[in-house]
Amino acid sequence: MTIRHKLLASFITLLVVFSALCLYLTYALHKQGEQTIFAFNQPLNAVNSSSAAANIFRQASNFSADVLAFKTPRNSEQVAAEFAHFQSEFESHLSQAKASSLTESAMELSSEILTLSEQWFAQTKHHLSGGAQSALLDLRVLNSLETDIQTRLTKLANETQASAQQLAEQVTSDIDAQMLSVFILLSVIALVAIVSVFFLTSGLLKPLLNLKDAVVELARGDGDLTRRLTIQRQDEVGQLSSEFNLFIEKVHQSVLAISESVSQTQQKVHEFSAISQQTQEGTSEQKNKIESISTAMEQVILSVSSVSDSSQQAQQQAGNIYQDTEQGVCLINQTHQDMLGLANKVEQASDVIFELSHSSSEIGSVLEVIETIAEQTNLLALNAAIEAARAGEAGRGFSVVADEVRNLAMKTQESTLNIQKTVSKIQQQAAMAKDMMEQGREEARVCADKNQQLAVALEQILNRAGDIKSTSDVVSEHTKQQDKAINHVNQFLSSIVNIADDTAQGSLHLQNNSSEVIASMLRVEAKVGEFKLC
């Protein structure tokens, strides 16, 4: 049953209970009002009727006394009619008093008075009509009967008042008992309502407090992403707990993916740093060897100059030319081997830089994965913040967690962007270094080819030492060309040295950038380490 249904059922139950209570109170008040009206009207009617009967009887007595005393003119028919009217009025009021009597004794007393009054009215009427003297009763008997009737009327009035007082007290007692019953019933209903509200409130607040404790522990504790809420309800709180567990699971998986990506990136960056270190060391070694070659080429230039001078004196110094040419052949062969070695070193350095560029591309791929995960995490955190805002006060602690996760995702995106910029710069510099190394390798091959040509020429000079005199002009021209070629080679070697310096600086810069990337990865790993993942 959902919270809405529980609250609706509670309100309907309270409404039914209070409606039944209102109906009961209405019924009780109606009965109590009827009893109260009866308690006021019935005794009042009995007292009024008995008092009126007593007054009518006194009037009839006085009228009969006046007639018998001849104080009133005698008209038999008029006297009889008036006296009959007194009797009718008396019997009517006495019957009303009897009907309004509250006790059996009052009713019996009314019956006795009615019987006695009939005798009195009959005898008095007989006296008033002037019947036979032998049939007339003594006036003392009539007076005694009259006194008895008045006494009984007085007793009836007093007894009626006493019964009215007793009925009033009984009504007051009934009202008090009714008020006590209503108070007890209201107290019981209030107690039941309080207990129901307590249990209903406890049932609603307990899962909300559990959810609040879990969110607070996640926000202020050690970031335990392995904790899940126990779902024991099928209402809105149970649905909120289930959605919270799904959100934590998604965050858990995202942080795990970020952790794995950071580890892979660190491994690649360490490999990249090692390759940069090797490139820097290889470039330094290449630079030293090129400087050695440059020194050797300066010696070749000096030897070629010497050959040029010797060609002018070819006839006088043929023996010296032969020796110098032989030395030149050996030196050129050695130079040729050194140039081949240099070409191989340049080719190896080019391969290393190619691997460096390939590793940089892999780092870029890994960083794209990290950026994608960070964007998804940011979207999940934004959705969680929206859901927490919909939850209102109960989702406030949950909104704090979503903000922290979104900040972490934004920081990860910023770090990834910085790493991408650094890796892009590394790739550009690696591409430039690769192009320069390719150019240096080609130039080294050209130098090797020219050295080979020089070696062939010197061998020809050596084989034709006997003809050196006749071909001295040709030798001189070849020597000039060789001098130019060697100068070009020396210039190429200087360019290669400059390229090697640039490559060394680029490798050093790459190594520094790798250190910055590693530091950024460590910061990301430290942030991820704040969460408990297993």
Short mmCIF file of C-alpha atoms in Angstrom, two decimals:
data_model
loop_
_atom_site.label_atom_id
_atom_site.label_comp_id
_atom_site.label_asym_id
_atom_site.label_seq_id
_atom_site.Cartn_x
_atom_site.Cartn_y
_atom_site.Cartn_z
CA MET A 1 0.00 0.00 0.00
CA THR A 2 1.39 3.42 -0.95
CA ILE A 3 1.74 6.35 1.44
CA ARG A 4 -1.07 8.13 -0.37
CA HIS A 5 -3.42 5.19 0.16
CA LYS A 6 -2.40 4.90 3.80
CA LEU A 7 -3.08 8.58 4.46
CA LEU A 8 -6.35 8.41 2.53
CA ALA A 9 -7.46 5.32 4.50
CA SER A 10 -6.51 7.03 7.79
CA PHE A 11 -8.44 10.20 6.93
CA ILE A 12 -11.48 8.18 5.80
CA THR A 13 -11.36 6.13 9.03
CA LEU A 14 -11.15 9.29 11.15
CA LEU A 15 -13.98 10.83 9.12
CA VAL A 16 -16.17 7.75 9.62
CA VAL A 17 -15.39 7.61 13.35
CA PHE A 18 -16.14 11.29 13.90
CA SER A 19 -19.27 11.05 11.74
CA ALA A 20 -20.52 8.13 13.85
CA LEU A 21 -19.64 10.10 16.98
CA CYS A 22 -21.57 13.10 15.70
CA LEU A 23 -24.59 10.92 14.91
CA TYR A 24 -24.43 9.34 18.36
CA LEU A 25 -24.12 12.75 20.05
CA THR A 26 -27.05 14.06 17.98
CA TYR A 27 -29.18 11.10 18.95
CA ALA A 28 -28.18 11.38 22.62
CA LEU A 29 -28.87 15.12 22.68
CA HIS A 30 -32.25 14.53 21.02
CA LYS A 31 -33.26 11.93 23.62
CA GLN A 32 -31.90 14.06 26.41
CA GLY A 33 -33.87 17.06 25.07
CA GLU A 34 -37.07 15.05 24.94
CA GLN A 35 -36.47 13.84 28.49
CA THR A 36 -35.70 17.37 29.66
CA ILE A 37 -38.84 18.76 27.97
CA PHE A 38 -40.87 16.00 29.51
CA ALA A 39 -39.30 16.71 32.91
CA PHE A 40 -40.28 20.36 32.63
CA ASN A 41 -43.68 20.12 30.91
CA GLN A 42 -45.21 17.04 32.59
CA PRO A 43 -44.83 18.17 36.24
CA LEU A 44 -45.82 21.70 35.27
CA ASN A 45 -49.03 20.44 33.64
CA ALA A 46 -49.81 18.24 36.67
CA VAL A 47 -49.26 21.12 39.11
CA ASN A 48 -51.26 23.59 37.01
CA SER A 49 -54.11 21.14 36.51
CA SER A 50 -54.28 20.20 40.21
CA SER A 51 -54.13 23.91 41.20
CA ALA A 52 -56.84 24.77 38.69
CA ALA A 53 -59.01 21.91 39.97
CA ALA A 54 -58.57 23.17 43.54
CA ASN A 55 -59.57 26.71 42.48
CA ILE A 56 -62.63 25.45 40.59
CA PHE A 57 -63.62 23.37 43.60
CA ARG A 58 -63.31 26.40 45.90
CA GLN A 59 -65.38 28.46 43.48
CA ALA A 60 -68.02 25.74 43.36
CA SER A 61 -67.99 25.53 47.15
CA ASN A 62 -68.31 29.27 47.51
CA PHE A 63 -71.08 29.36 44.89
CA SER A 64 -73.03 26.61 46.64
CA ALA A 65 -72.56 28.34 50.01
CA ASP A 66 -73.86 31.62 48.58
CA VAL A 67 -76.86 29.92 47.02
CA LEU A 68 -77.70 28.02 50.19
CA ALA A 69 -77.26 31.21 52.24
CA PHE A 70 -79.60 33.04 49.81
CA LYS A 71 -76.93 35.56 48.94
CA THR A 72 -77.53 34.84 45.28
CA PRO A 73 -80.98 34.98 43.66
CA ARG A 74 -82.31 31.50 43.18
CA ASN A 75 -82.93 30.44 39.58
CA SER A 76 -82.93 26.72 39.60
CA GLU A 77 -82.05 26.23 36.01
CA GLN A 78 -79.31 28.89 36.02
CA VAL A 79 -77.87 27.60 39.31
CA ALA A 80 -77.91 24.05 38.02
CA ALA A 81 -76.26 25.03 34.76
CA GLU A 82 -73.56 27.09 36.46
CA PHE A 83 -72.96 24.42 39.08
CA ALA A 84 -72.75 21.79 36.29
CA HIS A 85 -70.20 24.03 34.57
CA PHE A 86 -68.12 24.10 37.77
CA GLN A 87 -68.30 20.31 37.96
CA SER A 88 -67.31 19.89 34.32
CA GLU A 89 -64.35 22.26 34.68
CA PHE A 90 -63.27 20.57 37.91
CA GLU A 91 -63.45 17.08 36.44
CA SER A 92 -61.59 18.24 33.28
CA HIS A 93 -58.71 19.77 35.25
CA LEU A 94 -58.62 16.79 37.62
CA SER A 95 -58.47 14.39 34.64
CA GLN A 96 -55.57 16.41 33.20
CA ALA A 97 -53.81 16.31 36.54
CA LYS A 98 -54.34 12.56 36.67
CA ALA A 99 -53.01 12.13 33.12
CA SER A 100 -49.95 14.27 33.92
CA SER A 101 -49.24 12.44 37.17
CA LEU A 102 -45.73 11.02 37.46
CA THR A 103 -46.43 8.39 40.12
CA GLU A 104 -49.02 5.68 40.74
CA SER A 105 -49.90 7.19 44.12
CA ALA A 106 -50.73 10.52 42.47
CA MET A 107 -52.94 8.78 39.95
CA GLU A 108 -54.74 6.82 42.73
CA LEU A 109 -55.13 10.01 44.73
CA SER A 110 -56.64 11.74 41.66
CA SER A 111 -59.08 8.85 41.23
CA GLU A 112 -60.12 9.09 44.91
CA ILE A 113 -60.61 12.86 44.60
CA LEU A 114 -62.66 12.34 41.46
CA THR A 115 -64.88 9.79 43.24
CA LEU A 116 -65.33 12.02 46.30
CA SER A 117 -65.93 15.08 44.13
CA GLU A 118 -68.68 13.27 42.22
CA GLN A 119 -70.40 12.49 45.53
CA TRP A 120 -69.96 16.09 46.74
CA PHE A 121 -71.23 17.63 43.49
CA ALA A 122 -74.18 15.24 43.42
CA GLN A 123 -75.20 15.95 47.05
CA THR A 124 -74.57 19.67 46.74
CA LYS A 125 -76.60 19.80 43.53
CA HIS A 126 -79.38 17.95 45.28
CA HIS A 127 -79.29 20.52 48.11
CA LEU A 128 -79.28 23.38 45.63
CA SER A 129 -82.25 21.94 43.73
CA GLY A 130 -84.28 21.77 47.04
CA GLY A 131 -85.05 18.09 47.04
CA ALA A 132 -86.98 16.22 49.76
CA GLN A 133 -85.76 17.05 53.19
CA SER A 134 -85.59 13.45 54.17
CA ALA A 135 -83.18 12.73 51.38
CA LEU A 136 -80.82 15.65 52.20
CA LEU A 137 -77.57 15.01 53.93
CA ASP A 138 -76.37 16.98 56.85
CA LEU A 139 -74.36 20.01 55.78
CA ARG A 140 -71.71 18.93 58.20
CA VAL A 141 -71.24 15.75 56.17
CA LEU A 142 -70.91 17.86 53.01
CA ASN A 143 -68.49 20.17 54.75
CA SER A 144 -66.49 17.17 55.97
CA LEU A 145 -66.50 15.74 52.44
CA GLU A 146 -65.45 19.14 51.07
CA THR A 147 -62.65 19.42 53.57
CA ASP A 148 -61.49 15.93 52.69
CA ILE A 149 -61.51 16.82 48.99
CA GLN A 150 -59.53 20.02 49.55
CA THR A 151 -57.08 18.20 51.76
CA ARG A 152 -56.59 15.58 49.09
CA LEU A 153 -56.19 18.28 46.39
CA THR A 154 -53.52 19.97 48.50
CA LYS A 155 -51.82 16.59 48.98
CA LEU A 156 -52.01 15.96 45.22
CA ALA A 157 -50.38 19.33 44.47
CA ASN A 158 -47.60 18.73 47.00
CA GLU A 159 -46.98 15.18 45.77
CA THR A 160 -46.89 16.41 42.19
CA GLN A 161 -44.30 19.06 43.09
CA ALA A 162 -42.21 16.45 44.90
CA SER A 163 -42.39 14.14 41.88
CA ALA A 164 -41.38 17.05 39.62
CA GLN A 165 -38.38 17.79 41.87
CA GLN A 166 -37.40 14.09 41.82
CA LEU A 167 -37.74 13.97 38.02
CA ALA A 168 -35.60 17.11 37.68
CA GLU A 169 -32.90 15.53 39.83
CA GLN A 170 -33.10 12.34 37.73
CA VAL A 171 -32.76 14.38 34.52
CA THR A 172 -29.72 16.19 35.98
CA SER A 173 -28.18 12.84 36.91
CA ASP A 174 -28.89 11.46 33.43
CA ILE A 175 -27.29 14.54 31.86
CA ASP A 176 -24.19 14.13 34.04
CA ALA A 177 -23.96 10.43 33.15
CA GLN A 178 -24.42 11.26 29.49
CA MET A 179 -21.69 13.93 29.61
CA LEU A 180 -19.37 11.45 31.36
CA SER A 181 -20.06 8.84 28.67
CA VAL A 182 -19.40 11.38 25.92
CA PHE A 183 -16.18 12.50 27.64
CA ILE A 184 -14.97 8.89 28.00
CA LEU A 185 -15.86 8.15 24.37
CA LEU A 186 -14.06 11.26 23.16
CA SER A 187 -11.03 10.40 25.30
CA VAL A 188 -10.92 6.87 23.87
CA ILE A 189 -11.25 8.16 20.31
CA ALA A 190 -8.55 10.81 20.94
CA LEU A 191 -6.24 8.16 22.42
CA VAL A 192 -6.84 5.84 19.46
CA ALA A 193 -6.22 8.73 17.06
CA ILE A 194 -2.97 9.68 18.84
CA VAL A 195 -1.74 6.07 18.81
CA SER A 196 -2.72 5.70 15.13
CA VAL A 197 -0.94 8.94 14.22
CA PHE A 198 2.14 7.82 16.19
CA PHE A 199 2.35 4.46 14.44
CA LEU A 200 1.57 5.97 11.04
CA THR A 201 4.20 8.69 11.53
CA SER A 202 6.76 6.15 12.73
CA GLY A 203 6.01 3.91 9.75
CA LEU A 204 6.48 6.82 7.35
CA LEU A 205 9.52 8.42 8.99
CA LYS A 206 11.57 5.27 9.67
CA PRO A 207 12.43 4.49 6.00
CA LEU A 208 12.98 8.20 5.32
CA LEU A 209 15.41 8.39 8.25
CA ASN A 210 17.22 5.29 6.93
CA LEU A 211 17.48 6.92 3.52
CA LYS A 212 18.72 10.17 5.11
CA ASP A 213 21.36 8.28 7.14
CA ALA A 214 22.59 6.50 4.00
CA VAL A 215 22.86 9.76 2.06
CA VAL A 216 24.60 11.55 4.96
CA GLU A 217 27.03 8.66 5.38
CA LEU A 218 27.79 8.72 1.65
CA ALA A 219 28.20 12.52 1.62
CA ARG A 220 30.17 12.97 4.89
CA GLY A 221 31.64 9.52 5.47
CA ASP A 222 34.26 7.52 3.55
CA GLY A 223 32.32 7.46 0.25
CA ASP A 224 31.23 3.82 0.52
CA LEU A 225 29.74 3.09 -2.91
CA THR A 226 29.18 -0.58 -2.02
CA ARG A 227 26.43 0.19 0.47
CA ARG A 228 22.84 -0.41 -0.69
CA LEU A 229 19.54 0.38 1.00
CA THR A 230 17.37 -2.55 2.11
CA ILE A 231 14.00 -2.37 0.32
CA GLN A 232 11.19 -3.78 2.46
CA ARG A 233 8.33 -1.55 1.29
CA GLN A 234 6.40 -1.18 -1.96
CA ASP A 235 5.35 2.45 -1.48
CA GLU A 236 6.94 5.71 -2.60
CA VAL A 237 9.75 5.36 -0.04
CA GLY A 238 10.56 1.89 -1.38
CA GLN A 239 10.61 3.26 -4.94
CA LEU A 240 12.88 6.13 -3.83
CA SER A 241 15.23 3.63 -2.13
CA SER A 242 15.30 1.49 -5.28
CA GLU A 243 16.09 4.49 -7.49
CA PHE A 244 18.79 5.58 -5.01
CA ASN A 245 20.36 2.09 -5.20
CA LEU A 246 20.31 2.29 -9.03
CA PHE A 247 21.98 5.71 -8.92
CA ILE A 248 24.70 4.50 -6.53
CA GLU A 249 25.24 1.45 -8.78
CA LYS A 250 25.70 3.70 -11.83
CA VAL A 251 28.08 5.98 -9.93
CA HIS A 252 29.91 2.89 -8.66
CA GLN A 253 30.35 1.53 -12.19
CA SER A 254 31.40 4.96 -13.51
CA VAL A 255 34.01 5.43 -10.78
CA LEU A 256 35.29 1.89 -11.40
CA ALA A 257 35.62 2.65 -15.12
CA ILE A 258 37.40 5.93 -14.34
CA SER A 259 39.76 4.10 -11.96
CA GLU A 260 40.61 1.49 -14.59
CA SER A 261 41.06 4.15 -17.27
CA VAL A 262 43.32 6.17 -14.97
CA SER A 263 45.44 3.06 -14.29
CA GLN A 264 45.76 2.31 -18.01
CA THR A 265 46.58 5.94 -18.75
CA GLN A 266 49.25 5.98 -16.05
CA GLN A 267 50.79 2.84 -17.52
CA LYS A 268 50.80 4.33 -21.03
CA VAL A 269 52.19 7.63 -19.77
CA HIS A 270 54.98 5.82 -17.91
CA GLU A 271 55.82 3.94 -21.11
CA PHE A 272 55.67 7.20 -23.02
CA SER A 273 58.01 8.83 -20.47
CA ALA A 274 60.45 5.92 -20.80
CA ILE A 275 60.39 6.23 -24.59
CA SER A 276 61.00 9.98 -24.27
CA GLN A 277 63.95 9.25 -21.99
CA GLN A 278 65.35 6.75 -24.52
CA THR A 279 64.81 9.25 -27.33
CA GLN A 280 66.65 11.94 -25.38
CA GLU A 281 69.57 9.60 -24.65
CA GLY A 282 69.68 8.39 -28.30
CA THR A 283 69.60 11.96 -29.55
CA SER A 284 72.48 12.94 -27.28
CA GLU A 285 74.51 9.97 -28.51
CA GLN A 286 73.63 10.83 -32.12
CA LYS A 287 74.77 14.40 -31.53
CA ASN A 288 78.14 13.25 -30.17
CA LYS A 289 78.70 10.95 -33.14
CA ILE A 290 77.72 13.63 -35.62
CA GLU A 291 80.19 16.02 -33.98
CA SER A 292 82.86 13.34 -34.42
CA ILE A 293 81.91 12.99 -38.08
CA SER A 294 82.05 16.76 -38.45
CA THR A 295 85.57 16.75 -37.03
CA ALA A 296 86.51 13.99 -39.46
CA MET A 297 85.02 15.97 -42.34
CA GLU A 298 87.14 18.97 -41.39
CA GLN A 299 90.16 16.72 -41.66
CA VAL A 300 88.91 15.57 -45.06
CA ILE A 301 88.63 19.18 -46.12
CA LEU A 302 92.21 19.77 -45.07
CA SER A 303 93.26 16.62 -46.94
CA VAL A 304 91.42 17.72 -50.07
CA SER A 305 93.11 21.09 -49.85
CA SER A 306 96.39 19.30 -49.56
CA VAL A 307 95.46 17.18 -52.58
CA SER A 308 94.68 20.35 -54.51
CA ASP A 309 98.05 21.82 -53.65
CA SER A 310 99.75 18.57 -54.45
CA SER A 311 98.03 18.37 -57.86
CA GLN A 312 99.70 21.62 -58.83
CA GLN A 313 103.00 20.05 -58.00
CA ALA A 314 102.04 16.61 -59.32
CA GLN A 315 105.22 16.18 -61.33
CA GLN A 316 107.53 16.98 -58.43
CA GLN A 317 105.51 15.20 -55.66
CA ALA A 318 103.98 12.09 -57.29
CA GLY A 319 105.15 9.94 -54.44
CA ASN A 320 103.58 12.27 -51.91
CA ILE A 321 100.35 12.33 -53.91
CA TYR A 322 100.27 8.54 -53.90
CA GLN A 323 100.66 8.41 -50.12
CA ASP A 324 98.21 11.19 -49.50
CA THR A 325 95.70 9.61 -51.87
CA GLU A 326 96.04 6.27 -50.12
CA GLN A 327 95.42 7.93 -46.79
CA GLY A 328 92.45 9.76 -48.31
CA VAL A 329 90.97 6.44 -49.53
CA CYS A 330 91.22 4.92 -46.08
CA LEU A 331 89.72 8.00 -44.46
CA ILE A 332 86.88 8.13 -46.98
CA ASN A 333 86.12 4.46 -46.42
CA GLN A 334 86.03 5.06 -42.71
CA THR A 335 83.85 8.12 -43.25
CA HIS A 336 81.57 6.03 -45.45
CA GLN A 337 81.14 3.46 -42.69
CA ASP A 338 80.50 6.20 -40.14
CA MET A 339 77.90 7.79 -42.42
CA LEU A 340 76.18 4.41 -42.84
CA GLY A 341 76.17 4.01 -39.07
CA LEU A 342 74.78 7.52 -38.71
CA ALA A 343 72.02 6.71 -41.22
CA ASN A 344 71.13 3.60 -39.22
CA LYS A 345 71.05 5.60 -35.97
CA VAL A 346 68.88 8.25 -37.57
CA GLU A 347 66.55 5.52 -38.87
CA GLN A 348 66.36 3.97 -35.39
CA ALA A 349 65.64 7.37 -33.87
CA SER A 350 62.89 7.85 -36.49
CA ASP A 351 61.35 4.49 -35.50
CA VAL A 352 61.47 5.45 -31.82
CA ILE A 353 59.76 8.76 -32.55
CA PHE A 354 57.15 6.88 -34.62
CA GLU A 355 56.46 4.62 -31.64
CA LEU A 356 56.27 7.74 -29.47
CA SER A 357 53.67 9.24 -31.82
CA HIS A 358 51.71 5.95 -31.84
CA SER A 359 51.74 5.81 -28.01
CA SER A 360 50.52 9.42 -27.93
CA SER A 361 47.62 8.40 -30.18
CA GLU A 362 46.75 5.57 -27.78
CA ILE A 363 46.83 8.03 -24.88
CA GLY A 364 44.44 10.24 -26.86
CA SER A 365 42.04 7.30 -27.29
CA VAL A 366 42.17 6.52 -23.57
CA LEU A 367 41.54 10.17 -22.75
CA GLU A 368 38.50 10.20 -25.07
CA VAL A 369 37.11 7.22 -23.12
CA ILE A 370 37.76 9.09 -19.84
CA GLU A 371 36.06 12.23 -21.19
CA THR A 372 33.04 10.17 -22.34
CA ILE A 373 32.76 8.54 -18.91
CA ALA A 374 33.09 11.95 -17.20
CA GLU A 375 30.31 13.39 -19.40
CA GLN A 376 28.05 10.42 -18.60
CA THR A 377 28.85 10.83 -14.90
CA ASN A 378 28.03 14.55 -15.13
CA LEU A 379 24.69 13.74 -16.80
CA LEU A 380 23.91 11.11 -14.17
CA ALA A 381 24.76 13.57 -11.39
CA LEU A 382 22.54 16.23 -13.02
CA ASN A 383 19.64 13.75 -13.30
CA ALA A 384 20.19 12.75 -9.65
CA ALA A 385 20.10 16.43 -8.59
CA ILE A 386 16.79 16.88 -10.49
CA GLU A 387 15.34 13.78 -8.78
CA ALA A 388 16.54 15.05 -5.38
CA ALA A 389 14.92 18.45 -6.08
CA ARG A 390 11.66 16.66 -6.84
CA ALA A 391 11.97 14.75 -3.54
CA GLY A 392 12.04 18.04 -1.65
CA GLU A 393 13.34 18.10 1.91
CA ALA A 394 13.92 14.30 1.95
CA GLY A 395 16.31 14.56 -1.01
CA ARG A 396 18.45 17.44 0.26
CA GLY A 397 21.30 15.18 1.50
CA PHE A 398 20.98 13.24 -1.74
CA SER A 399 21.38 16.51 -3.75
CA VAL A 400 24.71 17.21 -1.92
CA VAL A 401 26.05 13.82 -3.06
CA ALA A 402 24.94 14.51 -6.65
CA ASP A 403 26.73 17.93 -6.60
CA GLU A 404 29.95 16.31 -5.33
CA VAL A 405 29.82 13.67 -8.07
CA ARG A 406 29.14 16.34 -10.71
CA ASN A 407 32.08 18.47 -9.45
CA LEU A 408 34.32 15.40 -9.63
CA ALA A 409 33.14 14.73 -13.21
CA MET A 410 33.80 18.37 -14.17
CA LYS A 411 37.29 18.25 -12.65
CA THR A 412 37.93 15.00 -14.54
CA GLN A 413 36.83 16.66 -17.79
CA GLU A 414 39.15 19.63 -17.12
CA SER A 415 42.09 17.32 -16.36
CA THR A 416 41.30 15.25 -19.47
CA LEU A 417 41.21 18.40 -21.61
CA ASN A 418 44.61 19.51 -20.25
CA ILE A 419 46.02 16.04 -20.90
CA GLN A 420 44.61 16.07 -24.44
CA LYS A 421 46.25 19.44 -25.10
CA THR A 422 49.57 18.15 -23.77
CA VAL A 423 49.34 14.90 -25.75
CA SER A 424 48.37 16.84 -28.90
CA LYS A 425 51.43 19.06 -28.43
CA ILE A 426 53.57 15.96 -27.90
CA GLN A 427 52.17 14.40 -31.07
CA GLN A 428 52.92 17.55 -33.05
CA GLN A 429 56.48 17.74 -31.75
CA ALA A 430 56.94 14.01 -32.33
CA ALA A 431 55.70 14.42 -35.91
CA MET A 432 58.12 17.32 -36.45
CA ALA A 433 60.95 15.29 -34.96
CA LYS A 434 60.06 12.34 -37.16
CA ASP A 435 60.06 14.52 -40.30
CA MET A 436 63.43 16.03 -39.35
CA MET A 437 64.89 12.59 -38.64
CA GLU A 438 63.62 11.36 -42.01
CA GLN A 439 65.28 14.34 -43.63
CA GLY A 440 68.51 13.71 -41.70
CA ARG A 441 68.45 10.04 -42.68
CA GLU A 442 68.06 10.97 -46.34
CA GLU A 443 70.86 13.49 -46.12
CA ALA A 444 73.09 10.94 -44.39
CA ARG A 445 72.46 8.53 -47.26
CA VAL A 446 73.35 11.25 -49.76
CA CYS A 447 76.58 11.89 -47.84
CA ALA A 448 77.36 8.19 -47.84
CA ASP A 449 76.80 8.01 -51.59
CA LYS A 450 79.08 10.99 -52.15
CA ASN A 451 81.72 9.46 -49.90
CA GLN A 452 81.45 6.31 -51.99
CA GLN A 453 81.99 8.36 -55.11
CA LEU A 454 84.92 10.06 -53.41
CA ALA A 455 86.41 6.71 -52.52
CA VAL A 456 86.07 5.54 -56.13
CA ALA A 457 87.71 8.73 -57.36
CA LEU A 458 90.58 8.41 -54.93
CA GLU A 459 91.08 4.79 -55.95
CA GLN A 460 91.25 5.93 -59.52
CA ILE A 461 93.79 8.54 -58.45
CA LEU A 462 95.72 5.83 -56.67
CA ASN A 463 95.61 3.46 -59.66
CA ARG A 464 96.58 6.22 -62.01
CA ALA A 465 99.30 7.75 -59.95
CA GLY A 466 101.59 7.23 -62.92
CA ASP A 467 99.26 9.30 -65.03
CA ILE A 468 98.78 11.99 -62.38
CA LYS A 469 101.04 14.39 -64.13
CA SER A 470 99.15 14.26 -67.36
CA THR A 471 95.78 14.42 -65.62
CA SER A 472 96.62 16.93 -62.89
CA ASP A 473 94.17 19.46 -64.31
CA VAL A 474 91.38 16.90 -64.20
CA VAL A 475 92.38 15.90 -60.68
CA SER A 476 92.43 19.57 -59.62
CA GLU A 477 88.93 20.06 -60.99
CA HIS A 478 87.70 16.92 -59.24
CA THR A 479 89.34 18.10 -56.07
CA LYS A 480 87.45 21.39 -56.19
CA GLN A 481 84.20 19.54 -56.72
CA GLN A 482 85.05 17.25 -53.81
CA ASP A 483 85.81 20.26 -51.65
CA LYS A 484 82.37 21.69 -52.41
CA ALA A 485 80.73 18.34 -51.71
CA ILE A 486 82.51 18.02 -48.40
CA ASN A 487 81.48 21.54 -47.44
CA HIS A 488 77.88 20.57 -48.23
CA VAL A 489 78.28 17.44 -46.13
CA ASN A 490 79.67 19.53 -43.28
CA GLN A 491 76.68 21.86 -43.55
CA PHE A 492 74.33 18.88 -43.51
CA LEU A 493 76.06 17.55 -40.44
CA SER A 494 75.63 20.94 -38.74
CA SER A 495 71.91 20.81 -39.60
CA ILE A 496 71.71 17.30 -38.19
CA VAL A 497 73.37 18.51 -34.99
CA ASN A 498 70.80 21.32 -34.73
CA ILE A 499 67.99 18.83 -35.36
CA ALA A 500 69.44 16.58 -32.70
CA ASP A 501 69.44 19.50 -30.26
CA ASP A 502 65.82 20.27 -31.12
CA THR A 503 64.91 16.60 -30.75
CA ALA A 504 66.61 16.48 -27.35
CA GLN A 505 64.72 19.59 -26.22
CA GLY A 506 61.47 18.13 -27.54
CA SER A 507 62.11 14.84 -25.74
CA LEU A 508 62.84 16.75 -22.53
CA HIS A 509 59.65 18.75 -22.98
CA LEU A 510 57.74 15.52 -23.65
CA GLN A 511 59.18 14.04 -20.48
CA ASN A 512 58.12 17.09 -18.46
CA ASN A 513 54.63 16.92 -19.96
CA SER A 514 54.51 13.23 -19.12
CA SER A 515 55.32 14.11 -15.51
CA GLU A 516 52.47 16.63 -15.50
CA VAL A 517 50.13 14.02 -17.00
CA ILE A 518 51.20 11.51 -14.33
CA ALA A 519 50.59 14.13 -11.62
CA SER A 520 47.11 14.83 -13.04
CA MET A 521 46.38 11.10 -13.13
CA LEU A 522 47.52 10.78 -9.52
CA ARG A 523 45.16 13.58 -8.51
CA VAL A 524 42.30 11.86 -10.34
CA GLU A 525 43.25 8.56 -8.74
CA ALA A 526 43.30 10.23 -5.31
CA LYS A 527 39.80 11.61 -5.91
CA VAL A 528 38.59 8.19 -7.05
CA GLY A 529 40.31 6.65 -4.02
CA GLU A 530 38.02 8.65 -1.75
CA PHE A 531 35.23 6.24 -2.71
CA LYS A 532 34.99 2.68 -1.43
CA LEU A 533 34.57 0.51 -4.52
CA CYS A 534 34.76 -3.02 -3.11
#
